Short mmCIF file of C-alpha atoms and ligand atoms in Angstrom, two decimals:
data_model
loop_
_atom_site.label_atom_id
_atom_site.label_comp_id
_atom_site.label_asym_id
_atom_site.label_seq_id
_atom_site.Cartn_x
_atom_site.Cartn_y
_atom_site.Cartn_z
CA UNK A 22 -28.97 22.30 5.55
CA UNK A 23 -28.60 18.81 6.41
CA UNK A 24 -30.57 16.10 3.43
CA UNK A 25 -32.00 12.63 4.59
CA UNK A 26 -32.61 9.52 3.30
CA UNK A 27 -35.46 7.22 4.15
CA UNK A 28 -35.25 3.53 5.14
CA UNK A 29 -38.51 2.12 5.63
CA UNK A 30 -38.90 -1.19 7.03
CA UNK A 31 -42.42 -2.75 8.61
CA UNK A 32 -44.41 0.15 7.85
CA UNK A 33 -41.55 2.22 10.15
CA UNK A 34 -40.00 5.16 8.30
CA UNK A 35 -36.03 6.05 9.58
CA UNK A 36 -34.45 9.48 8.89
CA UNK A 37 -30.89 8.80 7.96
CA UNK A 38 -28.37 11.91 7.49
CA UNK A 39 -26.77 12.55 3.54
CA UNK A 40 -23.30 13.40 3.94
CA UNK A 41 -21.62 14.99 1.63
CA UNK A 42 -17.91 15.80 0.82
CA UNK A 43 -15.68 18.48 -0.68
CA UNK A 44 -15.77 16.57 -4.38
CA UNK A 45 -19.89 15.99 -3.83
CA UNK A 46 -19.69 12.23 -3.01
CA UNK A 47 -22.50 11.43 -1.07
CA UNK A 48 -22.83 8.83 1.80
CA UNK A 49 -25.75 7.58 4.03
CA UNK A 50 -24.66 8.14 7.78
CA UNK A 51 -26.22 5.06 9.15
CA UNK A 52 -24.39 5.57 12.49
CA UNK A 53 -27.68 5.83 14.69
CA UNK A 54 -29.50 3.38 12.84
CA UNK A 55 -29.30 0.70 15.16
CA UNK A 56 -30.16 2.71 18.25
CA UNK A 57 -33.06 3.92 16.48
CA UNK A 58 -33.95 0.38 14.95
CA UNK A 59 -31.85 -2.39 16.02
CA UNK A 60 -30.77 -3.19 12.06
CA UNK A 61 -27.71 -2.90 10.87
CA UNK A 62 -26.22 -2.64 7.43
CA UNK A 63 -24.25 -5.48 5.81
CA UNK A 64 -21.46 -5.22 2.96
CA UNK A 65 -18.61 -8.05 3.25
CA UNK A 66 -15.28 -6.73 2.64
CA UNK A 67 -16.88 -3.08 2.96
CA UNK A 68 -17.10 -2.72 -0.98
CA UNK A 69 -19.97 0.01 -0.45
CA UNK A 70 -19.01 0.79 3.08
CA UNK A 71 -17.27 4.57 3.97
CA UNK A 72 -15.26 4.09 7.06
CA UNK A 73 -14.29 6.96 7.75
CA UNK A 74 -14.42 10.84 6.79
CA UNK A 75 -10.77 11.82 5.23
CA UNK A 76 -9.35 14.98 4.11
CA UNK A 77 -5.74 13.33 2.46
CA UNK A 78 -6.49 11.62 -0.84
CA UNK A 79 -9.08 12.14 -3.28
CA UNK A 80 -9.59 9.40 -6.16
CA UNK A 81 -12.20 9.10 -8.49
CA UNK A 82 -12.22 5.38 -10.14
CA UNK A 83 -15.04 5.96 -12.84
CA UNK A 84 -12.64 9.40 -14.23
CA UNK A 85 -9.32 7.55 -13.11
CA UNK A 86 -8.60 10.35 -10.55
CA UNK A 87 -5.89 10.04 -8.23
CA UNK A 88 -5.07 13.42 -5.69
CA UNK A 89 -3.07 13.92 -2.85
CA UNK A 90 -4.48 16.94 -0.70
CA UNK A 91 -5.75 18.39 -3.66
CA UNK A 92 -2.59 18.09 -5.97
CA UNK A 93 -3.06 15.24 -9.12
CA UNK A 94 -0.67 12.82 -8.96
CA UNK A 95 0.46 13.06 -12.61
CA UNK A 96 1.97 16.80 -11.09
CA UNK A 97 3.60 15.14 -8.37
CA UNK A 98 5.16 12.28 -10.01
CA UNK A 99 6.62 14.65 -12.46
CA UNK A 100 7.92 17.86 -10.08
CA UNK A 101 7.90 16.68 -6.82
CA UNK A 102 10.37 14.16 -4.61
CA UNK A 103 9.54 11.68 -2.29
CA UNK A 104 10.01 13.21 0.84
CA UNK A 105 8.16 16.18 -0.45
CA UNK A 106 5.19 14.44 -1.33
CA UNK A 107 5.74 12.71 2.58
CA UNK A 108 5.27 15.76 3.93
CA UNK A 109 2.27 16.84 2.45
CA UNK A 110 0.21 13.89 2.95
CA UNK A 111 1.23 13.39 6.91
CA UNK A 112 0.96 17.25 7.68
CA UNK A 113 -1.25 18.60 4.79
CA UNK A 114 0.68 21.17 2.36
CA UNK A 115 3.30 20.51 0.58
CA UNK A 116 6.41 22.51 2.89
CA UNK A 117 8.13 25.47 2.22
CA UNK A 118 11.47 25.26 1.65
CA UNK A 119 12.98 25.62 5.34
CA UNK A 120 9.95 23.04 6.38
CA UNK A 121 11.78 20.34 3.53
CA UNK A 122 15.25 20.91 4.40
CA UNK A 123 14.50 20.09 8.38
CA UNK A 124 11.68 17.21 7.86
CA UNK A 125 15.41 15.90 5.24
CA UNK A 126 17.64 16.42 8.36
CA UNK A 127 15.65 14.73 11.10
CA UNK A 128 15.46 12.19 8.74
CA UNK A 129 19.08 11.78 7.80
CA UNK A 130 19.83 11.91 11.52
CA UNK A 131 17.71 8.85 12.35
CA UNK A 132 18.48 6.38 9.44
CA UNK A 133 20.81 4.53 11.58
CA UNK A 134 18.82 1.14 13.35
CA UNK A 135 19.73 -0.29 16.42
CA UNK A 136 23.07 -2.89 16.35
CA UNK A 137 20.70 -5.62 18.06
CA UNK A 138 18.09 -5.42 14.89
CA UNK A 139 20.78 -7.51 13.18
CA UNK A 140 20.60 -9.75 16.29
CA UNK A 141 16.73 -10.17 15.56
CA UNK A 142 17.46 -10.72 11.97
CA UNK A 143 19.72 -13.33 12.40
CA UNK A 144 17.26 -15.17 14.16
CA UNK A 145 15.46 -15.63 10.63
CA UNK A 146 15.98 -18.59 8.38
CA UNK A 147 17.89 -17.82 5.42
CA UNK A 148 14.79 -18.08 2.98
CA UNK A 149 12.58 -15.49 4.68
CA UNK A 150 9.88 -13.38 2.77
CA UNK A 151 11.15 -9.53 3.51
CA UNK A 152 8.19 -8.75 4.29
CA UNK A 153 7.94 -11.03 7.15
CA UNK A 154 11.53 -9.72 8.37
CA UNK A 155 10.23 -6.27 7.53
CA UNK A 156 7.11 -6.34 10.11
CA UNK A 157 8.55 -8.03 12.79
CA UNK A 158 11.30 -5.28 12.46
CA UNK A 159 9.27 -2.61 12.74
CA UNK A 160 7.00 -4.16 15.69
CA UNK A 161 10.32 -4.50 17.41
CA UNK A 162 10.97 -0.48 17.18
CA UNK A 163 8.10 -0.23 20.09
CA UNK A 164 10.74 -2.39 22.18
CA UNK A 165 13.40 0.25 21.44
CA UNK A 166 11.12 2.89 21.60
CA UNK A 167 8.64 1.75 24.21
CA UNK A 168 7.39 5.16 25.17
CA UNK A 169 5.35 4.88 21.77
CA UNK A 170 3.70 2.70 23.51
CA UNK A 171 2.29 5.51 25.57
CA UNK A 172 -1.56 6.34 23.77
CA UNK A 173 -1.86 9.85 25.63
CA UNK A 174 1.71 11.46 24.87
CA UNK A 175 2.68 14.37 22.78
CA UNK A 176 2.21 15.16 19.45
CA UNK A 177 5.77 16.24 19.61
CA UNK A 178 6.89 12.99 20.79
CA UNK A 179 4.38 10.95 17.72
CA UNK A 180 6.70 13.45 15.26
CA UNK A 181 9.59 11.78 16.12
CA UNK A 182 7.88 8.24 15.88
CA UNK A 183 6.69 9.24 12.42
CA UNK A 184 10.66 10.67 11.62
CA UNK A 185 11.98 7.40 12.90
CA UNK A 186 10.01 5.28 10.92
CA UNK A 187 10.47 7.16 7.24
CA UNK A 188 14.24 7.09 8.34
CA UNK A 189 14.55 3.52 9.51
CA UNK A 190 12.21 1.40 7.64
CA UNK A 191 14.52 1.58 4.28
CA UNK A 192 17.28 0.85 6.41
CA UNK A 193 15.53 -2.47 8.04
CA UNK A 194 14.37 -3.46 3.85
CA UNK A 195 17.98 -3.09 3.03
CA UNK A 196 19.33 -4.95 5.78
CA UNK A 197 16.74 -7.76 4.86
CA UNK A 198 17.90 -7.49 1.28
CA UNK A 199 21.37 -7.95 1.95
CA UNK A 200 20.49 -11.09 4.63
CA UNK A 201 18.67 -12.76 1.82
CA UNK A 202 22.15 -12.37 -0.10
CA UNK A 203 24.15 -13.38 2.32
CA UNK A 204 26.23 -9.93 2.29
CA UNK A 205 27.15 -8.08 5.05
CA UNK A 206 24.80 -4.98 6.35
CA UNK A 207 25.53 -1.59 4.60
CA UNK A 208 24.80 1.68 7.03
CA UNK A 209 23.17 4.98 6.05
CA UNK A 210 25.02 7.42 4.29
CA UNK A 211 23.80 10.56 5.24
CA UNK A 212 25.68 12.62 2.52
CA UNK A 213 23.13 11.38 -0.21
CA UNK A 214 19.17 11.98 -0.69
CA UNK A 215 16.93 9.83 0.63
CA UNK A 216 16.36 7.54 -2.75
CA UNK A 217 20.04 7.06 -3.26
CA UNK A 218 21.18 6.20 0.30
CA UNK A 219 18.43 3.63 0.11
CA UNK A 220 19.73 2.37 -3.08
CA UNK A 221 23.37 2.58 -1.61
CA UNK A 222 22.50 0.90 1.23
CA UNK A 223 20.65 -2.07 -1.37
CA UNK A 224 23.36 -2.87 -3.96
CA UNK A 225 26.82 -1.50 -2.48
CA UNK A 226 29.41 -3.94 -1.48
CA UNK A 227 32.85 -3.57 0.35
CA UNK A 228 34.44 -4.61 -2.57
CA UNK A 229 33.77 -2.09 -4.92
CA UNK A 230 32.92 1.81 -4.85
CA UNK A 231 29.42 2.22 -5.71
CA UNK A 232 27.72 5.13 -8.25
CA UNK A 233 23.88 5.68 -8.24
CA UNK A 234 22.36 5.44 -11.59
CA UNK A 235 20.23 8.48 -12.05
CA UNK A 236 18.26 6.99 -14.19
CA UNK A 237 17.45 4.07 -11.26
CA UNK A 238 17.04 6.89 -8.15
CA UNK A 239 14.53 8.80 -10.59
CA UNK A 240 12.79 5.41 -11.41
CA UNK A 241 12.38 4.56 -7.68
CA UNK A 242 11.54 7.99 -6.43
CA UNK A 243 8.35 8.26 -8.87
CA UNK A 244 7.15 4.54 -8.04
CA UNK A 245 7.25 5.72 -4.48
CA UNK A 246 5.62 8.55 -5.21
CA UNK A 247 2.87 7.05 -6.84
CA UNK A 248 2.24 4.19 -4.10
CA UNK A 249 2.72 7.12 -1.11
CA UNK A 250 -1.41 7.22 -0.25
CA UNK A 251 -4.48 5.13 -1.85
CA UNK A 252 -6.84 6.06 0.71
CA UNK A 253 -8.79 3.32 2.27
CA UNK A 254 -7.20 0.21 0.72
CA UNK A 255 -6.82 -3.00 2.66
CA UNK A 256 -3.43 -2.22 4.34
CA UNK A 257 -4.60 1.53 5.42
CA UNK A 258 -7.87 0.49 6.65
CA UNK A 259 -5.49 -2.24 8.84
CA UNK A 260 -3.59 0.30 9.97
CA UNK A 261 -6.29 2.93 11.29
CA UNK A 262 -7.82 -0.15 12.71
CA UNK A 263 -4.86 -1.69 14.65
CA UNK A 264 -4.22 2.12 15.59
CA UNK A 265 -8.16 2.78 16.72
CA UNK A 266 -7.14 0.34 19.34
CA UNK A 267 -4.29 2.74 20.49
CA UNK A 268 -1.70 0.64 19.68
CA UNK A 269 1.59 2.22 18.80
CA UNK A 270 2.18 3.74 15.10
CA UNK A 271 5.01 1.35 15.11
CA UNK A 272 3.02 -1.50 15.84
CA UNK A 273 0.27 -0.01 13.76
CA UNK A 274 2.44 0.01 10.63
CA UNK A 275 3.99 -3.29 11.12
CA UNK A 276 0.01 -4.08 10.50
CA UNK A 277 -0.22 -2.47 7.69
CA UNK A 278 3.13 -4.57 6.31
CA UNK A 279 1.05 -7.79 6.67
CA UNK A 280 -1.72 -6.63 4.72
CA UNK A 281 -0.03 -5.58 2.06
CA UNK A 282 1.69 -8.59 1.88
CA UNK A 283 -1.24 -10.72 0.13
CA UNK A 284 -1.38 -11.53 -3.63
CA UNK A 285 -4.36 -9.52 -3.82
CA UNK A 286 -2.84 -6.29 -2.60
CA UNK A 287 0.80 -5.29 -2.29
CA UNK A 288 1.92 -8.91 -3.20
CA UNK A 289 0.63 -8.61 -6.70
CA UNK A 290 3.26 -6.67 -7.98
CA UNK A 291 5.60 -9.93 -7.19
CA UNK A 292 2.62 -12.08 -8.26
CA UNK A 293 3.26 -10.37 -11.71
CA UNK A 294 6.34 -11.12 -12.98
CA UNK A 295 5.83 -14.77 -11.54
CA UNK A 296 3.32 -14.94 -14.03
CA UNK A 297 4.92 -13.09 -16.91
CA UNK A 298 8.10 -15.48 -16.45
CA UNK A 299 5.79 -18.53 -16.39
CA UNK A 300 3.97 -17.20 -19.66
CA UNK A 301 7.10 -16.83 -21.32
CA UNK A 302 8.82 -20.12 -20.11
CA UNK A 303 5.37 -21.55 -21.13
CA UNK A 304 5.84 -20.16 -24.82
CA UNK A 305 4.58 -16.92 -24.40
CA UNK A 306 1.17 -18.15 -25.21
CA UNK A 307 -0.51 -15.26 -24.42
CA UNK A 308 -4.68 -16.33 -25.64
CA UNK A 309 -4.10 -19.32 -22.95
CA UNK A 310 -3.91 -17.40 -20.06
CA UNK A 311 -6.74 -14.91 -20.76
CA UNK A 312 -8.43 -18.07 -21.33
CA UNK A 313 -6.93 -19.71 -18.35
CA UNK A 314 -8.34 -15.69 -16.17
CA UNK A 315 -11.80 -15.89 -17.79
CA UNK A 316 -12.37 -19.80 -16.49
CA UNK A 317 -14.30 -19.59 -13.50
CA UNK A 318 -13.32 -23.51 -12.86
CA UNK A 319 -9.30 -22.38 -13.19
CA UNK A 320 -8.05 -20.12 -9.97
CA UNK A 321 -5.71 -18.12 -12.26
CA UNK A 322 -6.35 -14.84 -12.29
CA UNK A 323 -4.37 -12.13 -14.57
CA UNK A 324 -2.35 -10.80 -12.01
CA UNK A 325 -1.96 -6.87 -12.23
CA UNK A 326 -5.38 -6.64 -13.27
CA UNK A 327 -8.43 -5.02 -12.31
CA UNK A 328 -9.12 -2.73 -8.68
CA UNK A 329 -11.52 -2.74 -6.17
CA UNK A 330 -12.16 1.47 -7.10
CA UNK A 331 -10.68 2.15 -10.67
CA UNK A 332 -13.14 1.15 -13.17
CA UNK A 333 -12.02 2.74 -16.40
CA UNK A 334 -8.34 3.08 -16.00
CA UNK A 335 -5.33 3.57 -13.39
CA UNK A 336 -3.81 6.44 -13.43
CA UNK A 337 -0.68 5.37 -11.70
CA UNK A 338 -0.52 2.29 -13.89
CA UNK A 339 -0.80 5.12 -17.15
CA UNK A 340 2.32 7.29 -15.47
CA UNK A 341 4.20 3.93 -15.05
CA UNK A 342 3.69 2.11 -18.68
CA UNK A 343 5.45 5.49 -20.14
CA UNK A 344 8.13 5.22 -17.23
CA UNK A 345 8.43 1.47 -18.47
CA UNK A 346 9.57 2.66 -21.79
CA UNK A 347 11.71 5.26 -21.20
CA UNK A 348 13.47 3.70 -17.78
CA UNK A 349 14.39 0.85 -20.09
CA UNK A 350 15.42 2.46 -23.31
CA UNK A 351 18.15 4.48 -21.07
CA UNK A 352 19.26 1.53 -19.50
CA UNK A 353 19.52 0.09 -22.85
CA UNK A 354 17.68 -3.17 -21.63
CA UNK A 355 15.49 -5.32 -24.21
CA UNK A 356 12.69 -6.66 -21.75
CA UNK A 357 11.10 -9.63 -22.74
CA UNK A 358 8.61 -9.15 -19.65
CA UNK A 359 7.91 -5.72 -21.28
CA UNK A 360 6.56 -6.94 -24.39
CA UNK A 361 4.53 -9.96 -23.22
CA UNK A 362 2.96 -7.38 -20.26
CA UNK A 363 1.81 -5.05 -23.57
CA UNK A 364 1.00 -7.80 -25.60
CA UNK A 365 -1.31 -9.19 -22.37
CA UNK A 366 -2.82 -5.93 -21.80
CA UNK A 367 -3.81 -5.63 -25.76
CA UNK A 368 -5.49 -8.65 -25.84
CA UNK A 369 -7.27 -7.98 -22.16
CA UNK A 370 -8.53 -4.83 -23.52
CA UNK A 371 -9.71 -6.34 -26.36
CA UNK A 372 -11.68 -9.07 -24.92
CA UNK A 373 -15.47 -8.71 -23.72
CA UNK A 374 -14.79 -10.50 -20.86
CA UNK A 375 -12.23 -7.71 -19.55
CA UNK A 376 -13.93 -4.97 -21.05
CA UNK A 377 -17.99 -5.95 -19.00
CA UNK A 378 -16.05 -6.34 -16.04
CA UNK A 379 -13.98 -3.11 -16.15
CA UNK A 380 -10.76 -4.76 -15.88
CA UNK A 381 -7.34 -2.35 -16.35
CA UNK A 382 -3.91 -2.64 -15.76
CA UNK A 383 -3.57 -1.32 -12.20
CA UNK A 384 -0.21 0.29 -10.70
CA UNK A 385 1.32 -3.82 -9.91
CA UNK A 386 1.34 -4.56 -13.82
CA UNK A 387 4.29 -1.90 -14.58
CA UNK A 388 5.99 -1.19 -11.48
CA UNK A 389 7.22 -5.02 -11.15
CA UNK A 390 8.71 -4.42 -15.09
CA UNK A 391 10.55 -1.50 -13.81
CA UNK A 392 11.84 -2.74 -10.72
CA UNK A 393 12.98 -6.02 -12.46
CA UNK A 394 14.74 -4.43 -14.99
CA UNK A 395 16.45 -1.96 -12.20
CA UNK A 396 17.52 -5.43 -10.11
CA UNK A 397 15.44 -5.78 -7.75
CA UNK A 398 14.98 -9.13 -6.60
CA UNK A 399 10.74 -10.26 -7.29
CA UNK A 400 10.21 -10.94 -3.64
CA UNK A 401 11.65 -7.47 -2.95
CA UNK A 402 9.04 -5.75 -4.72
CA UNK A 403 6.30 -5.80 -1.49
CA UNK A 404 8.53 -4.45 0.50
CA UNK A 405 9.17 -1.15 -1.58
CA UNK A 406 5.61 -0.79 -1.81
CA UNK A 407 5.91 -0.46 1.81
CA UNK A 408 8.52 2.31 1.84
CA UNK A 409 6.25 3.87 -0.59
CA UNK A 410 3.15 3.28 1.15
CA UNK A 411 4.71 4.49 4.22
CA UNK A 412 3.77 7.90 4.81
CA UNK A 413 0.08 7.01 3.82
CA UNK A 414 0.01 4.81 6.22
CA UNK A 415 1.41 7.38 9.09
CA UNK A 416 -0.49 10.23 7.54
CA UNK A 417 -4.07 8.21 7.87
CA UNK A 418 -3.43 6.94 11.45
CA UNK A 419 -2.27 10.28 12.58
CA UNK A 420 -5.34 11.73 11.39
CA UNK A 421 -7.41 9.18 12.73
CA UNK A 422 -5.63 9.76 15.79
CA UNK A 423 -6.38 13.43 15.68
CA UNK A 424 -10.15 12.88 14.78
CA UNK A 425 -10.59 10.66 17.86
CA UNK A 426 -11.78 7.80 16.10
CA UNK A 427 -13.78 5.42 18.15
CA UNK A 428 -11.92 1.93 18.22
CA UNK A 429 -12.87 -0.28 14.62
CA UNK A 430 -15.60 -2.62 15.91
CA UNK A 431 -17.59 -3.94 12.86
CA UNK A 432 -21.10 -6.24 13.21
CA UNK A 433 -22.08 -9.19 11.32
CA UNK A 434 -25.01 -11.19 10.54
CA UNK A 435 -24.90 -14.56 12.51
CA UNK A 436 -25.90 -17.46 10.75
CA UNK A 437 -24.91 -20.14 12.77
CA UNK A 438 -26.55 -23.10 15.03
CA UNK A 439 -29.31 -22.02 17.20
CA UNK A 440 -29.27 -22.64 21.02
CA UNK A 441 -28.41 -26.37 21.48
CA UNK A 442 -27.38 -28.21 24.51
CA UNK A 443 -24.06 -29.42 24.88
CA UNK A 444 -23.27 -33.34 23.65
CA UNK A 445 -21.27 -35.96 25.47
CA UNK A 446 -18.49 -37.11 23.88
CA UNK A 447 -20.03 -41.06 24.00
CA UNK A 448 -23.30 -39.18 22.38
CA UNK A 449 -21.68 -37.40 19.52
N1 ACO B 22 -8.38 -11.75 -13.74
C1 ACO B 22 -9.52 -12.36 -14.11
N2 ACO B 22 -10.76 -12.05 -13.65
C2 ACO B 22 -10.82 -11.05 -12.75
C3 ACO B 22 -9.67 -10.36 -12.32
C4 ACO B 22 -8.42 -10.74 -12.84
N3 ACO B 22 -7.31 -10.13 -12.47
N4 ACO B 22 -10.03 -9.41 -11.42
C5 ACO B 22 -11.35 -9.52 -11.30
N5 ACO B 22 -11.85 -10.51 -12.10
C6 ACO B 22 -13.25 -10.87 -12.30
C7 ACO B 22 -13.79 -11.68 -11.13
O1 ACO B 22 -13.62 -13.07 -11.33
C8 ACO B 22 -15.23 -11.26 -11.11
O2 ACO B 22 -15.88 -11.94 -12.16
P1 ACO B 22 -17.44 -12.37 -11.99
O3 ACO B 22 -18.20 -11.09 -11.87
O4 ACO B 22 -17.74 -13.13 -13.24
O5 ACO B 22 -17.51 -13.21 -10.76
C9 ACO B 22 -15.19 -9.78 -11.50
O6 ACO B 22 -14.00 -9.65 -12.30
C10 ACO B 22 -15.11 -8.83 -10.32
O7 ACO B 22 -13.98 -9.20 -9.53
P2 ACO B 22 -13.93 -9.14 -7.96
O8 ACO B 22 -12.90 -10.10 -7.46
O9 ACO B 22 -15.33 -9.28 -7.40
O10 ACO B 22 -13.45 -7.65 -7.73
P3 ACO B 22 -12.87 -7.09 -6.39
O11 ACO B 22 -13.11 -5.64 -6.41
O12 ACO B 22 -13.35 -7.88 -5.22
O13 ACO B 22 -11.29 -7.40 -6.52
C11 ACO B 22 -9.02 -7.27 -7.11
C12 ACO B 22 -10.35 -6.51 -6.97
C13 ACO B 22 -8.70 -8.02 -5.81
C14 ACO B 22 -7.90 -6.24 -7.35
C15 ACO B 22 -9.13 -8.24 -8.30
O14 ACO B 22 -9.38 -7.51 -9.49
C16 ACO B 22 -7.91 -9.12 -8.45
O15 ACO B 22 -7.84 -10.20 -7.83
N6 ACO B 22 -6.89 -8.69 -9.28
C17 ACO B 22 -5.65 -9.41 -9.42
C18 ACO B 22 -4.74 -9.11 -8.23
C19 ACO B 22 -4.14 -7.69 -8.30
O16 ACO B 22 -3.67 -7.24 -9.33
N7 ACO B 22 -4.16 -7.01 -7.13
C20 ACO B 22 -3.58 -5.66 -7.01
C21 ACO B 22 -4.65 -4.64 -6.77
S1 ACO B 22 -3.95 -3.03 -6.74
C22 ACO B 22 -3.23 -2.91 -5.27
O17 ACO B 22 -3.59 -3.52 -4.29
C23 ACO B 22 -2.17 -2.00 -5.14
#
């Protein structure tokens, strides 16, 4: 039986529907309220604000609860691979065997990108972000794809779109990895796993036969793992709402790129290791920069710190701080970035002003260690949150696409001039 809430406003009482979903959160559906009233509800940057109804990742900030379709990630970091954990979150379970070895093959037969992306590429300066080259790149898949472009066709045909993208993306972030370098392109292998052709395809040269480190593929696969879905995060919300349009997934996900690209979001994990470097070039002074994060008059902000949902602890961030350890004991590498991150989140965690406003390490403050110490260049690390992110992304616009959304059309408050007459420039 359907609850309600009441809103009462100048002596008028509205009825407003309780939803409630599979792990008893409750939401006010205030959908008809401005039919009914002519108010609407206001919550800048949608802190309080449930966009949407979704069935593909569950997280729980207060208990540090992080699920995808049901399974906690701590299971599927350990047990599962990348592509696996793909699967599940774009079509729902986790696939049987014969389901794996096809979604691998379709894959593997798609990695290849079009000879003229290098063409577009080259049209880049030298000093590029990646993730710039990255979502221009993946707009320009709707020019050699344009029947994406087509809102009303098969879901057939969107299955290859999504197999295209998980198989050409790490391509495209290679081939902007190896521009930035100055080397030439590498192409797919399709003999390896996913993970290792990417990291083939990253650090091999013509001049000398390449090995993948274990040790780095496993590394890599888990921090994909854990950045695969976050549910409505700034990028994903982009992404359903460039797609609730009916632009193309491609175009959807180059979106999605962009948003992640901010210091606030998928940029932080970059953001982090500028700052650990500049702590320790600074002295490693590490009581002046928490003092430098709690002064409102000084921008700095500890970087890697805090989240819009997780208020006692990250989860990923927990999984990842472990990793740390381990990935750089077997790599026998001494990180100086390790011990000033530990030192900075002992002293954080000590502090009141950290502790009142629920501030934790979130998944940016170890994943930039580990990819640093595994070679990856700092402005790199964005765009393999994207890879990671990836299937998220395709597995939240697909089922926004399959709900029907209505196109993302917010409201706002206006609070500017009243009517005025226009002013001649000699009257201004
Ligand atoms: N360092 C210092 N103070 C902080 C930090 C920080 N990293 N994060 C939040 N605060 C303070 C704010 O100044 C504010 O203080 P006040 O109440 O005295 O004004 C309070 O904590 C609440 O912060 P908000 O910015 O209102 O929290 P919000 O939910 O809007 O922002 C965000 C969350 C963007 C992640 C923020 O914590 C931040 O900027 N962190 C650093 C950047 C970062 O690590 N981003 C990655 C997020 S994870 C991801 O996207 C994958």
């Amino acid at each position: 039986m359907t609850k309600f809430a009441e809103l009462s406003i100048d002596g008028k009482t509205y009825q407003l529907p309780v939803v409630v979903g599979s792990e008893n959160e409750v939401a006010v559906d205030i959908s008809n309220l401005r039919a009914e009233s002519g108010i609407i509800t206001l919550d800048t940057g949608y802190k309080n604000t449930g966009s949407t109804k979704s069935a593909i990742t569950f997280l729980d900030g207060e208990k540090g609860i992080l699920r995808y379709r049901g399974y906690p990630i701590e299971g599927l970091a350990s047990k599962s691979s990348f592509l696996e954990v793909a699967y599940l979150l774009i079509y729902g379970e986790l696939p049987k065997e014969d389901e794996l070895v096809k979604f691998r093959q379709d894959i593997k037969n798609n990695q290849m990108c079009h000879e003229d992306t290098k063409k577009i590429m080259e049209g880049f300066p030298s000093n590029s972000h990646p993730m710039g080259i990255l979502s221009s790149l993946a707009t320009s898949l709707t020019a050699f794809f344009p029947e994406s472009l087509d809102p009303n066709r098969s879901w057939d045909k969107v299955k290859l779109t999504i197999i295209r993208l998980l198989a050409k993306i790490p391509t495209m972030v290679a081939w902007s990895y190896t521009k930035q370098k100055g080397l030439p392109a590498n192409y797919p292998d399709n003999t390896l796993k996913y993970v290792d052709n990417f990291l083939k395809m990253m650090f091999s040269q013509p001049t000398a036969p390449f090995e993948v480190d274990p040790v780095i593929s496993d590394a890599m696969e888990k921090i994909f793992i854990l950045h695969a879905d976050h549910e409505q995060n700034c990028s994903t919300s982009t992404v359903r709402f460039v797609g609730s349009s009916q632009a193309s997934l491609y175009a959807s996900i180059a979106a999605g790129i962009n948003a992640l690209w901010g210091p606030l979001h998928g940029g932080a994990n970059q953001a982090v290791i500028e700052m650990l470097t500049g702590i320790e070039e600074d002295g490693g002074d590490i009581d002046k920069y928490i003092a430098k994060a709690k002064d409102k008059d000084d921008p700095f902000r500890l970087m890697g710190f805090g989240h819009r949902v997780y208020k006692n602890f990250d989860p990923r961030a927990r999984i990842l701080k472990k990793n740390a350890d381990a990935i750089l004991d077997k790599l026998g590498i001494q990180d100086k970035m390790l011990e000033i991150a530990k030192k900075l989140e002992e002293h954080a965690l000590e502090d009141d002003y950290f502790v009142e406003r629920k501030l934790y390490p979130n998944v940016d403050f170890y994943s930039g260690i580990i990819m640093n110490a595994i070679g990856i260049p700092t402005n790199m690390f964005p765009v393999m949150f994207s890879i990671g992110r990836l299937p998220g992304w395709i597995a939240q616009w697909k089922e926004m696409r399959e709900n029907k959304e209505p196109i993302g059309r917010p409201r706002q408050i206006y609070v500017g001039a009243n009517e005025r007459a226009y002013v001649d420039f000699k009257n201004r």
